[in-house]
PDB file of C-alpha atoms in Angstrom:
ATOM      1  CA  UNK U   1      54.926  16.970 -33.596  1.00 54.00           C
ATOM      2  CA  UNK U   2      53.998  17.192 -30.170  1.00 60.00           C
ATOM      3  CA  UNK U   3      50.902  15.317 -30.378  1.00 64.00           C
ATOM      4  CA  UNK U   4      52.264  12.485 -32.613  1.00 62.00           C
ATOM      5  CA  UNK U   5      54.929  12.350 -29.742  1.00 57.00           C
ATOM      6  CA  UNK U   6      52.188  11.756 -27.031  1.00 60.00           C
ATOM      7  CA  UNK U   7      49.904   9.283 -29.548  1.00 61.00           C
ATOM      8  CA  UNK U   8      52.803   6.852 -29.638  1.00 51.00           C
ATOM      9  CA  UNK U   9      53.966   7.191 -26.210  1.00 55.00           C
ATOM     10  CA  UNK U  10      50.598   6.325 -25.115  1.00 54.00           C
ATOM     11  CA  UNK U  11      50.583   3.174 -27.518  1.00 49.00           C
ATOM     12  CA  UNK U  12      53.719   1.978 -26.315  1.00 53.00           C
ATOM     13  CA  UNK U  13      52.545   2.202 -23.191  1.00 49.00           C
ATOM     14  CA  UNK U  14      49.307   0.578 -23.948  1.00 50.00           C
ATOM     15  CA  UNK U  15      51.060  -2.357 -25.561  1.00 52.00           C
ATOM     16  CA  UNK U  16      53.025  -2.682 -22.301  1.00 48.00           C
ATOM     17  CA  UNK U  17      49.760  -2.788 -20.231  1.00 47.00           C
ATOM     18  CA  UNK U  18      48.198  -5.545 -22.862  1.00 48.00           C
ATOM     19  CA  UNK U  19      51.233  -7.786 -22.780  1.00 50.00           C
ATOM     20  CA  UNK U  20      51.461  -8.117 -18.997  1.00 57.00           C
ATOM     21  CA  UNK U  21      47.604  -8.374 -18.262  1.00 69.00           C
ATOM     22  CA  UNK U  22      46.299 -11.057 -16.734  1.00 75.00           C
ATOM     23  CA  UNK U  23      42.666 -13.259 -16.501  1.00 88.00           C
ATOM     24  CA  UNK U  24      40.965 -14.800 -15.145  1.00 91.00           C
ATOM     25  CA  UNK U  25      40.652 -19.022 -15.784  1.00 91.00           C
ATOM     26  CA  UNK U  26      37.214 -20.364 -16.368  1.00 92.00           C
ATOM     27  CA  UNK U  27      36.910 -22.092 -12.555  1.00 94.00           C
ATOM     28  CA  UNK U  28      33.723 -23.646 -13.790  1.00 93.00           C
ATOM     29  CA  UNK U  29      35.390 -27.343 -14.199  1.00 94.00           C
ATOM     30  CA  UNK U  30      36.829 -27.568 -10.786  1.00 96.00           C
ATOM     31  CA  UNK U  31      34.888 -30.342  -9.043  1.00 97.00           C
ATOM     32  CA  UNK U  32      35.254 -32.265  -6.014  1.00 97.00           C
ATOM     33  CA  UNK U  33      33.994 -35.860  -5.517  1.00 97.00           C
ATOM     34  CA  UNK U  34      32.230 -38.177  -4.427  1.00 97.00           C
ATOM     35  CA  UNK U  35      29.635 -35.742  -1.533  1.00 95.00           C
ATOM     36  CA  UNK U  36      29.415 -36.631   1.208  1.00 96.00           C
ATOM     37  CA  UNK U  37      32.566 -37.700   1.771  1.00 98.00           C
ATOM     38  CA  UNK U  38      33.970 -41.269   3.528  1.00 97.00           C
ATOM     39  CA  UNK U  39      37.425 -41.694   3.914  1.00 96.00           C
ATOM     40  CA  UNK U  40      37.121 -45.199   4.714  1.00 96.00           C
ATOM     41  CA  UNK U  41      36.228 -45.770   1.309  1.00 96.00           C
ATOM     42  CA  UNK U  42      38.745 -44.499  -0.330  1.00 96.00           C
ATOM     43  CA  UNK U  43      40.159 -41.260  -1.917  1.00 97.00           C
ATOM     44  CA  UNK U  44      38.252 -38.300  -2.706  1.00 98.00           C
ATOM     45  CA  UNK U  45      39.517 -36.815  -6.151  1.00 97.00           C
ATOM     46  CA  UNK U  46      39.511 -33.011  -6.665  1.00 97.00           C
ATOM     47  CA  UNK U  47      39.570 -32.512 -10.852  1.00 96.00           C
ATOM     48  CA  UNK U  48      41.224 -29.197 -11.334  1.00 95.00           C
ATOM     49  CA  UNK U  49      41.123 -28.897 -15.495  1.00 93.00           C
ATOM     50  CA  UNK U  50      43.025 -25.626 -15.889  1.00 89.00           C
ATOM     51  CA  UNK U  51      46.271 -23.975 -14.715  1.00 86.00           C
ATOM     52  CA  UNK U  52      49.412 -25.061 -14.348  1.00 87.00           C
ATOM     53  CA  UNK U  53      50.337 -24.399 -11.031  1.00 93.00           C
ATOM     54  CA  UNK U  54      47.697 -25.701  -8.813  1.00 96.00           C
ATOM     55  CA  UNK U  55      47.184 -25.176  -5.184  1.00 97.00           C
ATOM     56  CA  UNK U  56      44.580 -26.989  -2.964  1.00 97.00           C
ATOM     57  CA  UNK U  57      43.887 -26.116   0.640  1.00 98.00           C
ATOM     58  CA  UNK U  58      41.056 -27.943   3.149  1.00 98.00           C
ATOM     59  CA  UNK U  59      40.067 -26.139   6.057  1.00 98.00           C
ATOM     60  CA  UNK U  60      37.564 -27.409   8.786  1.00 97.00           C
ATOM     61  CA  UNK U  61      34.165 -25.055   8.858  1.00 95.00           C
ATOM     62  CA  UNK U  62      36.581 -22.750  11.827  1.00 95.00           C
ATOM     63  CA  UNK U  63      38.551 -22.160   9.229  1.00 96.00           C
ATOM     64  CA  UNK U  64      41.751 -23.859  10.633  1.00 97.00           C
ATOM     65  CA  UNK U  65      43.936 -25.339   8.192  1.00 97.00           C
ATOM     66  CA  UNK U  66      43.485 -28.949   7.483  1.00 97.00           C
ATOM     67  CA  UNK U  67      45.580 -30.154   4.883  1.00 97.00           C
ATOM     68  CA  UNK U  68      47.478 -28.212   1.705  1.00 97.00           C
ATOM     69  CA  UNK U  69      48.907 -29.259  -1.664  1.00 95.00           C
ATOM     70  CA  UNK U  70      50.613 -27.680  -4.368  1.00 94.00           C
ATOM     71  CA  UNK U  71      50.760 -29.364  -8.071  1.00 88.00           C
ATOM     72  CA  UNK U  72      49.532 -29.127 -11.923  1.00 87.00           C
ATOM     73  CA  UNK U  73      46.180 -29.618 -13.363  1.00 92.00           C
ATOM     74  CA  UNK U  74      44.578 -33.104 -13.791  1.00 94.00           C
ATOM     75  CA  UNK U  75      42.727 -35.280 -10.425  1.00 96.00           C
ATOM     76  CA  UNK U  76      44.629 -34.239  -7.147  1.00 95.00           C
ATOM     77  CA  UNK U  77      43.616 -36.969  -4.525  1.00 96.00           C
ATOM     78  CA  UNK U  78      42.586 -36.681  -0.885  1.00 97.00           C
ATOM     79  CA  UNK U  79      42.939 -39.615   1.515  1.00 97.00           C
ATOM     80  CA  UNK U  80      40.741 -37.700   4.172  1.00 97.00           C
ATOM     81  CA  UNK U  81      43.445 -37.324   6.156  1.00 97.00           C
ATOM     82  CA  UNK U  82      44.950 -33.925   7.617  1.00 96.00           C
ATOM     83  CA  UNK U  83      48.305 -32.758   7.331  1.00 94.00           C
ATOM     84  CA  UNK U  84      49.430 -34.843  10.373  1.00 95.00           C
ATOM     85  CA  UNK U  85      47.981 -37.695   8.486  1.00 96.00           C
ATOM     86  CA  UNK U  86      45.316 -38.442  10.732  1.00 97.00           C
ATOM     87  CA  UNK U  87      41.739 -39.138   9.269  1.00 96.00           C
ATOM     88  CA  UNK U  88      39.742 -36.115   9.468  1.00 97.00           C
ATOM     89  CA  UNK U  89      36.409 -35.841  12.202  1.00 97.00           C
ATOM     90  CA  UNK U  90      33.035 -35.882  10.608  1.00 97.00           C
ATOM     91  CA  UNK U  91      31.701 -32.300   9.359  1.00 97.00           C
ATOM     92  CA  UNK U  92      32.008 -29.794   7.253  1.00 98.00           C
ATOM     93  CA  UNK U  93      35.014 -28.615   5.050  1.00 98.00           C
ATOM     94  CA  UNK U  94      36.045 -25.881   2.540  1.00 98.00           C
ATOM     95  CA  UNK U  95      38.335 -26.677  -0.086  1.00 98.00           C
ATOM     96  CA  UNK U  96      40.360 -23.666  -2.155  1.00 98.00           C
ATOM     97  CA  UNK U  97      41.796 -24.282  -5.046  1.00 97.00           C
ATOM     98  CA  UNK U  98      44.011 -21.809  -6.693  1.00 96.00           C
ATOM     99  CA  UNK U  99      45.102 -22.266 -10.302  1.00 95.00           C
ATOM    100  CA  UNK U 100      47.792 -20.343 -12.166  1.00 94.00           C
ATOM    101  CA  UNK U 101      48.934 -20.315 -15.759  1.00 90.00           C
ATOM    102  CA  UNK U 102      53.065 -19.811 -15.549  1.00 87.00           C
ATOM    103  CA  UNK U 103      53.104 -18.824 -18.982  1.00 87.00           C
ATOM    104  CA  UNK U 104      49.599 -16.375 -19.412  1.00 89.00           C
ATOM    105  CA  UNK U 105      49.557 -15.113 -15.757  1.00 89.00           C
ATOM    106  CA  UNK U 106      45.894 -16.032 -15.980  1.00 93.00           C
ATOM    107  CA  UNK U 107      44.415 -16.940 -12.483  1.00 94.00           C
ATOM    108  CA  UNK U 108      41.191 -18.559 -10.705  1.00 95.00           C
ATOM    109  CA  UNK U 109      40.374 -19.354  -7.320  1.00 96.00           C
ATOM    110  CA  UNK U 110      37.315 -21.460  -6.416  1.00 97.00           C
ATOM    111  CA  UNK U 111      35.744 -22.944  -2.712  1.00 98.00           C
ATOM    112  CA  UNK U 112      33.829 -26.219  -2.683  1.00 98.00           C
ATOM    113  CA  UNK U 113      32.577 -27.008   0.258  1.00 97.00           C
ATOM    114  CA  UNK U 114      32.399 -31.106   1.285  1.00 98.00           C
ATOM    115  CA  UNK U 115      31.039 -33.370   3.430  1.00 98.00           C
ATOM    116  CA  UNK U 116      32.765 -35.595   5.993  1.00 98.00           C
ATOM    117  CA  UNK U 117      30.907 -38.853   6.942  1.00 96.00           C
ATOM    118  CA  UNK U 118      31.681 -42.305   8.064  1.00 93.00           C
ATOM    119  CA  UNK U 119      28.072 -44.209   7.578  1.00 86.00           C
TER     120      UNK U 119
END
């Protein structure tokens, strides 16, 4: 009796673990463009294809925060401009995106890194 006791105790418990375990999303579509990067010719789209809470976040290459968004899935746009709104200077620049599923749990995080240039 005993052991059937401790058999379904540890199923329950295993169906607990399954039902609140999360994954990872498949990052692999997450693309910025168009590289190298001119703000004076528009808007750079970031095309996050999964999640449904989205996050995006630019930092310079210090690592400073530039500019941050929060959304859904689909093309988020940059203007090149920081949180300020101020273009950005020329260089280098990490974006993160961070995309949740509200209803799996599933996550994914992925850095691009860009180009900023005005020729």
């Amino acid at each position: 009796m005993r052991n059937k006791a401790k058999i379904l105790g540890a199923l329950i418990l295993a169906g607990c673990l399954a039902s609140t375990a999360a994954f990872a999303l498949n990052m692999s579509g997450v693309i910025a463009f168009p590289v190298p990067y001119n703000p004076d010719r528009g808007a750079m789209t970031i095309r996050v294809p999964v999640g449904s809470d989205v996050k995006i976040q630019i930092y310079d290459i210090n690592g400073d925060s530039v500019y941050e968004r929060s959304g859904t899935s689909g093309d988020n746009l940059w203007s090149g401009r920081n949180s300020g709104g101020r273009k950005v200077k020329p260089g280098l620049y990490i974006i993160k995106v961070t995309a949740e599923d509200s209803i799996t749990g599933d996550y994914g995080k992925k850095l691009i890194r860009i180009l900023v240039d005005y020729k």
